[in-house]
Amino acid sequence: MKHVFLIPALAVMAACATTPVYGPAKSERAEGYLSQQIETGRHRVSYTDRDPIRARNMALLRASEITLTEGKDWFEITHETVDSEGSGRSGGPSVSIGGSAGSGGYSGVGVGVGFGIPLGGGSAGKVTHTLEIVTGAGTKPDKAEAYDARSVDMNLRVTSG
């Protein structure tokens, strides 16, 4: 009877042990975040993970860290992409959706269809979520693409590791 409870407990512990800890990526294709300042107040942030939801959340967390480090209050996503590689399938159609918002209120959404052929090796099932952000101070713009950095940091930090 004791083994009935022990096996699920071990499975939960193993699952927790395989979740990577939030932090910088050791290389361009490794799990973790990469960030680059494009110009003053504008950054590109990406996070690679095996879970697409975690990849986006951790990219948002990194964006909030950068914003707060700059002494700013909010950030706005001006461009967002998702790339997945090595899902373990033997190639096939894939769909990618991206959007952008530019200055002057112009915005757009693009949809692309592609065909992937796995070339072997690599890291099965990794997803990289990339955000281009602009940071700002004061009152957050009333847009769906704008985020309060302190709120994002507080809410996502608990799920980061």
Coordinates of C-alpha atoms in Angstrom, one line a residue:
M1 CA 0.0 0.0 0.0
K2 CA 2.9 2.4 0.7
H3 CA 4.1 2.0 -2.8
V4 CA 0.8 3.3 -4.2
F5 CA 1.7 6.8 -2.7
L6 CA 5.4 6.6 -3.3
I7 CA 5.3 6.2 -7.1
P8 CA 3.2 9.3 -7.8
A9 CA 5.3 11.3 -5.3
L10 CA 8.5 10.3 -7.1
A11 CA 6.9 11.2 -10.5
V12 CA 6.0 14.7 -9.2
M13 CA 9.5 15.2 -7.9
A14 CA 11.1 14.1 -11.2
A15 CA 8.8 16.5 -13.1
C16 CA 9.9 19.4 -10.9
A17 CA 13.5 18.5 -11.3
T18 CA 13.3 18.7 -15.1
T19 CA 11.8 22.2 -15.2
P20 CA 14.7 24.5 -16.0
V21 CA 15.5 27.3 -13.5
Y22 CA 14.9 30.8 -14.9
G23 CA 18.1 32.4 -16.0
P24 CA 20.3 33.4 -18.9
A25 CA 20.9 30.9 -21.8
K26 CA 24.4 29.5 -21.9
S27 CA 24.3 29.6 -25.7
E28 CA 22.1 30.9 -28.5
R29 CA 20.1 27.6 -28.7
A30 CA 20.1 26.7 -25.0
E31 CA 17.1 27.1 -22.7
G32 CA 16.9 30.4 -20.9
Y33 CA 16.8 34.1 -21.8
L34 CA 18.8 36.2 -24.2
S35 CA 18.4 40.0 -24.4
Q36 CA 19.9 42.8 -26.5
Q37 CA 19.6 46.5 -26.4
I38 CA 18.7 47.8 -29.9
E39 CA 18.7 51.5 -28.9
T40 CA 18.0 53.5 -25.9
G41 CA 14.7 52.2 -24.4
R42 CA 14.3 49.5 -27.1
H43 CA 15.2 45.9 -26.5
R44 CA 14.9 42.4 -28.0
V45 CA 14.2 39.7 -25.5
S46 CA 13.9 36.0 -26.1
Y47 CA 13.3 32.9 -23.9
T48 CA 13.8 29.3 -25.0
D49 CA 12.0 26.5 -23.2
R50 CA 10.2 23.2 -23.9
D51 CA 6.9 24.7 -22.8
P52 CA 5.5 27.5 -25.1
I53 CA 3.5 29.1 -22.3
R54 CA 6.5 29.2 -20.0
A55 CA 8.7 30.6 -22.9
R56 CA 6.3 33.5 -23.3
N57 CA 5.9 34.1 -19.6
M58 CA 9.6 34.1 -19.0
A59 CA 10.2 36.4 -21.9
L60 CA 7.7 38.8 -20.3
L61 CA 9.5 38.4 -17.0
R62 CA 12.8 39.3 -18.6
A63 CA 11.2 42.3 -20.3
S64 CA 9.9 43.5 -16.9
E65 CA 13.4 43.1 -15.3
I66 CA 15.0 45.2 -18.1
T67 CA 12.3 47.9 -17.7
L68 CA 12.8 48.1 -14.0
T69 CA 16.6 48.1 -14.3
E70 CA 16.3 51.1 -16.5
G71 CA 14.2 52.9 -13.9
K72 CA 11.1 52.8 -16.1
D73 CA 7.5 51.8 -15.2
W74 CA 6.1 50.0 -18.3
F75 CA 7.0 48.3 -21.5
E76 CA 5.1 47.8 -24.8
I77 CA 5.6 44.9 -27.1
T78 CA 6.2 46.3 -30.6
H79 CA 6.9 42.9 -32.3
E80 CA 6.5 39.3 -31.2
T81 CA 7.5 36.0 -32.8
V82 CA 7.5 32.3 -31.8
D83 CA 9.9 29.8 -33.3
S84 CA 9.8 26.1 -32.5
E85 CA 12.3 23.5 -33.5
G86 CA 12.6 19.7 -33.3
S87 CA 9.2 18.8 -32.1
G88 CA 10.0 15.2 -32.5
R89 CA 7.8 14.8 -35.6
S90 CA 9.1 13.9 -39.0
G91 CA 8.5 17.2 -40.7
G92 CA 5.2 18.5 -41.9
P93 CA 3.3 21.8 -42.2
S94 CA 3.6 24.4 -39.6
V95 CA 1.8 27.7 -39.0
S96 CA 3.4 30.8 -37.5
I97 CA 1.6 34.0 -36.4
G98 CA 3.3 37.3 -35.6
G99 CA 2.3 40.9 -35.2
S100 CA 3.8 44.3 -34.9
A101 CA 2.9 47.8 -33.9
G102 CA 4.8 50.7 -35.2
S103 CA 4.9 54.4 -34.5
G104 CA 2.0 56.5 -35.7
G105 CA -0.6 53.9 -34.8
Y106 CA 0.2 51.5 -37.7
S107 CA -0.1 47.9 -36.9
G108 CA -0.3 44.6 -38.8
V109 CA -0.6 40.9 -38.4
G110 CA 1.1 38.3 -40.6
V111 CA 0.4 34.6 -41.1
G112 CA 2.9 32.2 -42.7
V113 CA 2.8 28.6 -43.7
G114 CA 6.0 26.6 -44.0
F115 CA 7.2 23.0 -44.3
G116 CA 9.8 21.7 -41.9
I117 CA 12.3 18.9 -42.5
P118 CA 14.2 17.7 -39.4
L119 CA 17.9 17.3 -40.1
G120 CA 18.7 15.2 -37.0
G121 CA 20.3 16.1 -33.7
G122 CA 19.3 19.3 -32.0
S123 CA 17.0 19.8 -29.2
A124 CA 13.6 18.2 -29.4
G125 CA 10.6 20.4 -28.7
K126 CA 12.2 23.7 -27.9
V127 CA 10.3 26.9 -28.4
T128 CA 11.8 30.4 -28.5
H129 CA 9.5 33.3 -27.8
T130 CA 11.0 36.7 -28.9
L131 CA 9.7 40.1 -27.9
E132 CA 10.8 43.5 -29.1
I133 CA 9.9 46.0 -26.5
V134 CA 10.0 49.8 -25.9
T135 CA 10.2 50.9 -22.2
G136 CA 8.6 54.0 -20.8
A137 CA 8.0 55.9 -17.6
G138 CA 4.9 57.4 -16.1
T139 CA 1.4 56.3 -16.9
K140 CA 1.2 53.0 -18.9
P141 CA -0.4 53.5 -22.4
D142 CA -4.0 52.1 -22.6
K143 CA -3.1 49.4 -25.1
A144 CA -3.2 45.6 -24.9
E145 CA 0.4 45.4 -25.9
A146 CA 1.5 47.6 -22.9
Y147 CA 2.4 46.0 -19.5
D148 CA 3.1 47.4 -16.1
A149 CA 6.6 46.1 -15.3
R150 CA 6.2 45.8 -11.5
S151 CA 3.0 43.8 -11.9
V152 CA 4.5 41.4 -14.5
D153 CA 7.6 41.0 -12.3
M154 CA 5.5 40.3 -9.2
N155 CA 3.1 37.9 -10.8
L156 CA 5.5 35.9 -13.0
R157 CA 8.5 35.7 -10.6
V158 CA 6.6 33.1 -8.5
T159 CA 6.4 30.8 -11.6
S160 CA 9.9 31.3 -12.7
G161 CA 11.7 28.5 -11.0

